[in-house]
CSV table of N, CA and C in Angstrom, one decimal:
chain,number,residue,atom,x,y,z
A,1,MET,N,127.4,106.3,69.9
A,1,MET,CA,127.1,104.8,69.7
A,1,MET,C,125.7,104.5,70.2
A,2,LYS,N,125.1,103.7,69.5
A,2,LYS,CA,123.7,103.2,69.9
A,2,LYS,C,123.7,102.1,70.8
A,3,ALA,N,122.9,102.2,71.9
A,3,ALA,CA,122.9,101.1,72.9
A,3,ALA,C,122.2,99.9,72.3
A,4,LYS,N,122.8,98.8,72.7
A,4,LYS,CA,122.2,97.4,72.1
A,4,LYS,C,121.0,97.1,72.9
A,5,THR,N,120.0,96.7,72.3
A,5,THR,CA,118.8,96.2,72.9
A,5,THR,C,119.0,94.7,73.2
A,6,VAL,N,118.5,94.4,74.4
A,6,VAL,CA,118.6,92.9,74.8
A,6,VAL,C,117.2,92.4,75.0
A,7,GLU,N,116.8,91.4,74.3
A,7,GLU,CA,115.4,91.0,74.4
A,7,GLU,C,115.2,90.0,75.5
A,8,ILE,N,114.2,90.2,76.2
A,8,ILE,CA,113.8,89.3,77.4
A,8,ILE,C,112.4,89.0,77.3
A,9,GLY,N,112.2,87.7,77.0
A,9,GLY,CA,110.8,87.3,76.8
A,9,GLY,C,110.3,88.0,75.4
A,10,GLU,N,109.0,87.8,75.3
A,10,GLU,CA,108.3,88.4,74.1
A,10,GLU,C,108.1,89.9,74.2
A,11,GLU,N,107.8,90.5,75.3
A,11,GLU,CA,107.4,91.9,75.6
A,11,GLU,C,108.5,92.9,76.0
A,12,ALA,N,109.5,92.4,76.7
A,12,ALA,CA,110.4,93.4,77.3
A,12,ALA,C,111.7,93.4,76.4
A,13,HIS,N,112.1,94.7,76.3
A,13,HIS,CA,113.4,94.9,75.7
A,13,HIS,C,114.2,95.9,76.6
A,14,LEU,N,115.4,95.5,76.9
A,14,LEU,CA,116.3,96.3,77.8
A,14,LEU,C,117.4,96.7,77.0
A,15,ASP,N,117.9,98.0,77.2
A,15,ASP,CA,119.1,98.3,76.6
A,15,ASP,C,120.2,97.9,77.5
A,16,THR,N,121.5,97.9,77.0
A,16,THR,CA,122.5,97.2,77.8
A,16,THR,C,122.7,98.0,79.0
A,17,GLU,N,122.6,99.4,79.1
A,17,GLU,CA,122.8,100.0,80.4
A,17,GLU,C,121.7,99.8,81.5
A,18,THR,N,120.5,99.5,81.1
A,18,THR,CA,119.4,99.1,81.9
A,18,THR,C,119.7,97.8,82.5
A,19,LYS,N,120.1,96.8,81.6
A,19,LYS,CA,120.4,95.6,82.1
A,19,LYS,C,121.6,95.5,83.1
A,20,LYS,N,122.6,96.3,82.8
A,20,LYS,CA,123.8,96.4,83.7
A,20,LYS,C,123.2,97.0,85.1
A,21,TYR,N,122.5,98.1,85.1
A,21,TYR,CA,121.9,98.6,86.3
A,21,TYR,C,121.0,97.5,87.0
A,22,LEU,N,120.3,96.7,86.3
A,22,LEU,CA,119.4,95.8,87.1
A,22,LEU,C,120.3,94.6,87.7
A,23,ILE,N,121.4,94.4,87.1
A,23,ILE,CA,122.3,93.4,87.6
A,23,ILE,C,123.1,94.0,88.9
A,24,HIS,N,123.5,95.3,88.7
A,24,HIS,CA,124.1,96.0,89.8
A,24,HIS,C,123.4,96.1,91.1
A,25,ILE,N,122.0,96.3,90.9
A,25,ILE,CA,121.2,96.5,92.1
A,25,ILE,C,120.7,95.2,92.8
A,26,ARG,N,120.9,94.1,92.1
A,26,ARG,CA,120.5,92.9,92.5
A,26,ARG,C,120.9,92.7,94.0
A,27,GLY,N,119.9,92.3,94.9
A,27,GLY,CA,120.1,92.1,96.3
A,27,GLY,C,119.9,93.4,97.1
A,28,ALA,N,119.7,94.4,96.6
A,28,ALA,CA,119.4,95.6,97.3
A,28,ALA,C,117.8,96.0,97.1
A,29,PRO,N,117.0,95.5,98.0
A,29,PRO,CA,115.6,95.5,97.8
A,29,PRO,C,115.0,97.0,97.7
A,30,ALA,N,115.6,98.0,98.2
A,30,ALA,CA,115.1,99.4,98.1
A,30,ALA,C,115.4,99.9,96.6
A,31,LEU,N,116.6,99.5,96.2
A,31,LEU,CA,116.9,99.8,94.8
A,31,LEU,C,116.0,99.3,93.8
A,32,GLU,N,115.9,97.8,94.1
A,32,GLU,CA,115.1,97.0,93.2
A,32,GLU,C,113.6,97.5,93.2
A,33,ALA,N,113.1,98.0,94.2
A,33,ALA,CA,111.8,98.5,94.5
A,33,ALA,C,111.6,99.7,93.6
A,34,LEU,N,112.6,100.6,93.7
A,34,LEU,CA,112.6,101.9,92.9
A,34,LEU,C,112.6,101.5,91.3
A,35,ALA,N,113.6,100.5,90.9
A,35,ALA,CA,113.6,100.1,89.6
A,35,ALA,C,112.3,99.5,89.1
A,36,ILE,N,111.7,98.7,89.9
A,36,ILE,CA,110.4,98.2,89.6
A,36,ILE,C,109.3,99.1,89.3
A,37,ARG,N,109.3,100.2,90.2
A,37,ARG,CA,108.3,101.3,90.0
A,37,ARG,C,108.5,102.1,88.7
A,38,ASP,N,109.8,102.4,88.4
A,38,ASP,CA,110.2,103.1,87.2
A,38,ASP,C,109.8,102.3,86.0
A,39,LEU,N,110.0,100.9,86.0
A,39,LEU,CA,109.6,100.1,84.7
A,39,LEU,C,108.1,100.0,84.7
A,40,ILE,N,107.4,99.8,85.8
A,40,ILE,CA,105.9,99.9,85.7
A,40,ILE,C,105.4,101.1,85.2
A,41,LYS,N,105.9,102.3,85.7
A,41,LYS,CA,105.7,103.6,85.2
A,41,LYS,C,105.8,103.7,83.7
A,42,LYS,N,106.8,103.0,83.1
A,42,LYS,CA,107.1,103.1,81.7
A,42,LYS,C,106.1,102.2,80.9
A,43,GLY,N,105.2,101.6,81.6
A,43,GLY,CA,104.2,100.7,81.0
A,43,GLY,C,104.4,99.2,81.1
A,44,TRP,N,105.5,98.8,81.7
A,44,TRP,CA,105.7,97.4,81.9
A,44,TRP,C,104.7,96.8,82.9
A,45,ASN,N,104.3,95.5,82.8
A,45,ASN,CA,103.4,94.9,83.7
A,45,ASN,C,104.4,94.1,84.7
A,46,GLN,N,103.8,93.7,85.8
A,46,GLN,CA,104.6,93.0,86.8
A,46,GLN,C,105.2,91.8,86.3
A,47,PRO,N,104.6,90.8,85.7
A,47,PRO,CA,105.3,89.6,85.1
A,47,PRO,C,106.4,90.0,84.2
A,48,THR,N,106.4,90.8,83.2
A,48,THR,CA,107.4,91.2,82.5
A,48,THR,C,108.6,91.7,83.3
A,49,VAL,N,108.3,92.7,84.3
A,49,VAL,CA,109.4,93.1,85.2
A,49,VAL,C,110.0,92.0,85.8
A,50,ALA,N,109.2,91.1,86.4
A,50,ALA,CA,109.8,89.9,87.2
A,50,ALA,C,110.7,89.0,86.2
A,51,LYS,N,110.3,88.9,85.0
A,51,LYS,CA,111.2,88.2,84.0
A,51,LYS,C,112.5,88.9,83.8
A,52,ALA,N,112.3,90.3,83.6
A,52,ALA,CA,113.5,91.1,83.2
A,52,ALA,C,114.5,91.1,84.4
A,53,MET,N,113.9,91.0,85.7
A,53,MET,CA,114.9,91.3,86.8
A,53,MET,C,115.2,89.9,87.4
A,54,LYS,N,114.7,88.8,86.8
A,54,LYS,CA,115.0,87.5,87.3
A,54,LYS,C,114.5,87.3,88.8
A,55,LEU,N,113.3,87.9,89.0
A,55,LEU,CA,112.6,87.7,90.3
A,55,LEU,C,111.3,87.1,90.1
A,56,SER,N,110.7,86.5,91.1
A,56,SER,CA,109.5,85.9,91.1
A,56,SER,C,108.5,87.0,91.1
A,57,GLN,N,107.1,86.7,90.8
A,57,GLN,CA,106.2,87.7,91.0
A,57,GLN,C,106.0,88.0,92.4
A,58,SER,N,106.1,86.9,93.4
A,58,SER,CA,106.0,87.3,94.8
A,58,SER,C,107.0,88.1,95.3
A,59,GLN,N,108.3,88.1,94.8
A,59,GLN,CA,109.3,88.9,95.2
A,59,GLN,C,109.1,90.5,94.6
A,60,ILE,N,108.6,90.5,93.4
A,60,ILE,CA,108.2,91.8,92.8
A,60,ILE,C,107.1,92.5,93.8
A,61,SER,N,106.1,91.7,94.2
A,61,SER,CA,105.1,92.3,95.1
A,61,SER,C,105.8,92.7,96.4
A,62,LYS,N,106.6,91.8,96.9
A,62,LYS,CA,107.4,92.0,98.3
A,62,LYS,C,108.1,93.4,98.2
A,63,ARG,N,108.9,93.5,97.1
A,63,ARG,CA,109.7,94.8,96.8
A,63,ARG,C,108.7,96.0,96.9
A,64,LEU,N,107.7,95.8,96.2
A,64,LEU,CA,106.7,96.9,96.0
A,64,LEU,C,106.1,97.3,97.3
A,65,SER,N,105.9,96.2,98.3
A,65,SER,CA,105.5,96.6,99.6
A,65,SER,C,106.3,97.5,100.4
A,66,LEU,N,107.6,97.7,100.0
A,66,LEU,CA,108.5,98.6,100.8
A,66,LEU,C,108.0,100.0,100.6
A,67,PHE,N,107.2,100.4,99.5
A,67,PHE,CA,106.7,101.7,99.4
A,67,PHE,C,105.7,102.0,100.6
A,68,LYS,N,105.3,101.1,101.3
A,68,LYS,CA,104.4,101.4,102.4
A,68,LYS,C,105.1,101.9,103.6
A,69,LEU,N,106.4,101.9,103.6
A,69,LEU,CA,107.4,102.3,104.7
A,69,LEU,C,107.1,103.9,104.6
A,70,ILE,N,107.2,104.5,105.8
A,70,ILE,CA,107.2,106.0,105.8
A,70,ILE,C,108.6,106.3,105.1
A,71,PRO,N,108.7,107.6,104.7
A,71,PRO,CA,109.8,108.0,104.0
A,71,PRO,C,111.2,107.9,104.8
A,72,GLU,N,111.2,108.2,106.2
A,72,GLU,CA,112.3,108.1,107.0
A,72,GLU,C,112.8,106.7,107.1
A,73,LEU,N,112.0,105.7,107.1
A,73,LEU,CA,112.3,104.4,107.4
A,73,LEU,C,112.9,103.7,105.8
A,74,PHE,N,112.2,104.3,104.9
A,74,PHE,CA,112.7,103.8,103.5
A,74,PHE,C,114.1,104.3,103.2
A,75,SER,N,114.4,105.5,103.7
A,75,SER,CA,115.6,106.1,103.4
A,75,SER,C,116.6,105.4,104.3
A,76,ARG,N,116.3,105.0,105.5
A,76,ARG,CA,117.2,104.2,106.4
A,76,ARG,C,117.6,102.9,105.7
A,77,LEU,N,116.5,102.2,105.1
A,77,LEU,CA,116.7,100.9,104.4
A,77,LEU,C,117.7,101.1,103.3
A,78,GLN,N,117.5,102.3,102.4
A,78,GLN,CA,118.4,102.6,101.3
A,78,GLN,C,119.8,102.7,101.8
A,79,LYS,N,120.1,103.3,103.0
A,79,LYS,CA,121.4,103.5,103.6
A,79,LYS,C,122.0,102.3,104.2
A,80,GLY,N,121.1,101.2,104.3
A,80,GLY,CA,121.6,100.0,105.0
A,80,GLY,C,121.5,100.0,106.5
A,81,GLU,N,120.8,101.1,107.1
A,81,GLU,CA,120.7,101.0,108.4
A,81,GLU,C,119.7,100.0,109.0
A,82,ILE,N,118.8,99.6,108.1
A,82,ILE,CA,117.6,98.6,108.4
A,82,ILE,C,117.8,97.4,107.6
A,83,ARG,N,117.8,96.2,108.0
A,83,ARG,CA,117.9,95.1,107.2
A,83,ARG,C,116.6,94.9,106.4
A,84,SER,N,116.7,94.4,105.3
A,84,SER,CA,115.4,94.1,104.4
A,84,SER,C,114.3,93.3,105.1
A,85,SER,N,114.9,92.3,105.8
A,85,SER,CA,113.8,91.4,106.4
A,85,SER,C,113.0,92.2,107.5
A,86,THR,N,113.7,93.1,108.2
A,86,THR,CA,113.0,94.1,109.1
A,86,THR,C,112.1,95.0,108.4
A,87,ALA,N,112.6,95.5,107.3
A,87,ALA,CA,111.8,96.5,106.6
A,87,ALA,C,110.5,95.9,106.0
A,88,PHE,N,110.5,94.7,105.6
A,88,PHE,CA,109.4,94.0,105.0
A,88,PHE,C,108.4,93.8,106.1
A,89,VAL,N,108.7,93.6,107.3
A,89,VAL,CA,107.7,93.5,108.5
A,89,VAL,C,107.3,94.9,108.9
A,90,LEU,N,108.1,95.8,108.9
A,90,LEU,CA,107.7,97.4,109.3
A,90,LEU,C,106.7,97.8,108.2
A,91,SER,N,106.9,97.4,107.0
A,91,SER,CA,105.8,97.9,105.9
A,91,SER,C,104.5,97.4,106.1
A,92,LYS,N,104.3,96.3,107.0
A,92,LYS,CA,103.0,96.0,107.3
A,92,LYS,C,102.4,96.6,108.5
A,93,LEU,N,103.1,97.5,109.1
A,93,LEU,CA,102.6,98.3,110.2
A,93,LEU,C,102.0,99.5,109.7
A,94,PRO,N,101.0,100.1,110.4
A,94,PRO,CA,100.4,101.4,110.1
A,94,PRO,C,101.5,102.4,110.2
A,95,ALA,N,101.4,103.5,109.5
A,95,ALA,CA,102.4,104.6,109.5
A,95,ALA,C,102.5,105.3,111.0
A,96,GLU,N,101.5,105.3,111.7
A,96,GLU,CA,101.8,105.8,113.0
A,96,GLU,C,102.6,104.8,113.9
A,97,ARG,N,102.5,103.6,113.7
A,97,ARG,CA,103.3,102.6,114.6
A,97,ARG,C,104.8,102.7,113.9
A,98,GLN,N,104.8,102.7,112.6
A,98,GLN,CA,106.3,102.9,112.0
A,98,GLN,C,107.0,104.1,112.6
A,99,LYS,N,106.3,105.3,112.9
A,99,LYS,CA,107.0,106.5,113.4
A,99,LYS,C,107.7,106.3,114.7
A,100,GLN,N,107.2,105.2,115.3
A,100,GLN,CA,107.8,104.9,116.6
A,100,GLN,C,109.3,104.5,116.6
A,101,TYR,N,109.6,104.0,115.3
A,101,TYR,CA,111.0,103.6,115.1
A,101,TYR,C,111.8,104.5,114.4
A,102,THR,N,111.4,105.7,114.2
A,102,THR,CA,112.3,106.6,113.5
A,102,THR,C,113.4,107.1,114.3
A,103,SER,N,113.1,107.2,115.7
A,103,SER,CA,114.2,107.8,116.6
A,103,SER,C,115.2,106.6,117.0
A,104,LYS,N,114.8,105.3,116.7
A,104,LYS,CA,115.6,104.2,117.3
A,104,LYS,C,116.8,104.0,116.5
A,105,LYS,N,117.9,103.9,117.1
A,105,LYS,CA,119.2,103.6,116.4
A,105,LYS,C,119.2,102.3,115.8
A,106,LYS,N,118.8,101.3,116.5
A,106,LYS,CA,118.9,99.9,116.0
A,106,LYS,C,117.5,99.3,116.1
A,107,ILE,N,117.0,98.8,115.1
A,107,ILE,CA,115.6,98.2,114.8
A,107,ILE,C,115.9,96.7,114.5
A,108,THR,N,115.4,95.9,115.5
A,108,THR,CA,115.6,94.5,115.3
A,108,THR,C,114.3,93.8,114.8
A,109,LEU,N,114.5,92.7,114.0
A,109,LEU,CA,113.5,91.9,113.4
A,109,LEU,C,112.7,91.3,114.3
A,110,LYS,N,113.2,90.9,115.5
A,110,LYS,CA,112.5,90.4,116.7
A,110,LYS,C,111.4,91.3,117.2
A,111,GLU,N,111.9,92.5,117.4
A,111,GLU,CA,110.9,93.5,118.1
A,111,GLU,C,109.9,93.9,117.2
A,112,VAL,N,110.2,94.1,115.9
A,112,VAL,CA,109.1,94.5,115.0
A,112,VAL,C,108.1,93.4,114.8
A,113,LYS,N,108.5,92.1,114.8
A,113,LYS,CA,107.5,91.0,114.6
A,113,LYS,C,106.8,90.9,115.9
A,114,GLU,N,107.2,91.2,116.9
A,114,GLU,CA,106.6,91.2,118.2
A,114,GLU,C,105.5,92.3,118.2
A,115,LYS,N,105.9,93.5,117.7
A,115,LYS,CA,105.0,94.7,117.7
A,115,LYS,C,103.9,94.4,116.7
A,116,ARG,N,104.1,93.7,115.6
A,116,ARG,CA,103.1,93.4,114.7
A,116,ARG,C,102.1,92.3,115.2
A,117,ARG,N,102.7,91.3,115.7
A,117,ARG,CA,101.9,90.2,116.4
A,117,ARG,C,101.0,90.8,117.4
A,118,ASN,N,101.3,91.7,118.2
A,118,ASN,CA,100.6,92.3,119.3
A,118,ASN,C,99.5,93.2,118.7
A,119,LEU,N,99.9,93.9,117.6
A,119,LEU,CA,98.9,94.7,117.0
A,119,LEU,C,97.8,93.8,116.3
A,120,THR,N,98.1,92.6,115.7
A,120,THR,CA,97.2,91.7,115.1
A,120,THR,C,96.3,91.1,116.1
A,121,MET,N,96.9,90.8,117.2
A,121,MET,CA,96.2,90.2,118.3
A,121,MET,C,95.1,91.1,118.8
A,122,SER,N,95.6,92.5,119.0
A,122,SER,CA,94.7,93.5,119.5
A,122,SER,C,93.5,93.7,118.5
A,123,ARG,N,93.8,93.7,117.3
A,123,ARG,CA,92.8,94.0,116.2
A,123,ARG,C,91.8,92.8,116.3
A,124,ASP,N,92.3,91.4,116.4
A,124,ASP,CA,91.5,90.4,116.5
A,124,ASP,C,90.5,90.4,117.8
A,125,LEU,N,91.1,90.7,118.7
A,125,LEU,CA,90.4,90.8,120.2
A,125,LEU,C,89.2,91.9,119.9
A,126,ILE,N,89.6,93.0,119.4
A,126,ILE,CA,88.5,94.1,119.3
A,126,ILE,C,87.4,93.7,118.3
A,127,SER,N,87.8,92.9,117.3
A,127,SER,CA,86.7,92.4,116.3
A,127,SER,C,85.9,91.5,117.0
A,128,LEU,N,86.3,90.5,118.0
A,128,LEU,CA,85.6,89.5,118.7
A,128,LEU,C,84.7,90.3,119.7
A,129,LEU,N,85.2,91.4,120.3
A,129,LEU,CA,84.4,92.1,121.3
A,129,LEU,C,83.3,93.0,120.6
A,130,GLU,N,83.5,93.4,119.4
A,130,GLU,CA,82.5,94.1,118.7
A,130,GLU,C,81.5,93.4,117.9
A,131,ALA,N,81.8,92.1,117.7
A,131,ALA,CA,80.8,91.2,117.1
A,131,ALA,C,79.6,90.9,117.8
A,132,PRO,N,78.5,91.1,117.1
A,132,PRO,CA,77.2,90.8,117.9
A,132,PRO,C,77.1,89.3,118.3
A,133,ILE,N,76.5,89.2,119.5
A,133,ILE,CA,76.2,87.8,120.0
A,133,ILE,C,74.8,87.5,119.7
A,134,ASN,N,74.6,86.5,118.9
A,134,ASN,CA,73.4,85.9,118.5
A,134,ASN,C,72.9,84.9,119.6
A,135,ALA,N,71.6,85.1,120.1
A,135,ALA,CA,71.0,84.2,121.0
A,135,ALA,C,70.8,82.9,120.3
A,136,PRO,N,71.0,81.7,120.9
A,136,PRO,CA,70.6,80.5,120.2
A,136,PRO,C,69.0,80.5,119.9
A,137,SER,N,68.7,80.0,118.9
A,137,SER,CA,67.2,79.9,118.5
A,137,SER,C,66.6,78.7,119.4
A,138,GLU,N,65.3,78.7,119.3
A,138,GLU,CA,64.5,77.6,120.0
A,138,GLU,C,64.7,76.2,119.3
A,139,ASN,N,65.1,76.3,118.2
A,139,ASN,CA,65.4,74.9,117.5
A,139,ASN,C,66.8,74.4,117.5
A,140,SER,N,67.7,75.2,118.2
A,140,SER,CA,69.1,74.8,118.3
A,140,SER,C,69.3,73.6,119.0
A,141,GLY,N,68.4,73.2,119.9
A,141,GLY,CA,68.7,72.0,120.8
A,141,GLY,C,69.3,72.5,122.1
A,142,LEU,N,69.7,73.7,122.3
A,142,LEU,CA,70.5,74.0,123.4
A,142,LEU,C,69.5,74.4,124.6
A,143,PRO,N,69.8,74.1,125.8
A,143,PRO,CA,68.8,74.4,126.9
A,143,PRO,C,68.7,76.0,127.2
C-alpha cells in the first residue's frame, strides 16, 4: 500500500508515517532536534521544517543548539535524565565546562545558569583587562 502524501505549505511534503512520527515526538526536544537534522539533511530548509513541525523558527534554532551538547549530556537528555531547559543552558557552555556535569547525578537549571553567568562575567572581565587604555588627548578638555 502506498503511503499518502500530506502537503504542508508550498514546498514540504510529508508521508503519513513521517507526519505521525513528528506528532509523536512533539515535546521531546532531543528527538525533535534529531528529526530537524534529518529533514535538513534531506534538503529541507529551516522555515519549511518549522512549518511542517508546527514550531517557530526560533524553536528550530533552539532545538538545533542541543547538538552543541557533548554526547554524554545529549544522551542523558534523550533518556529524560536532564530537563530540556537545563540542556539548553548547558549547550551554551564550552565542552570542557560541560564535561564537569557528566558525573553529576542531578543537574539543576539554577546551578548551570550560575556557572554560565560566572563564565560570562569572567570573559567580560578578561576583555576589560586586556583592552588597551588610551590616554586622553590634549584636546579632550581633561586636566
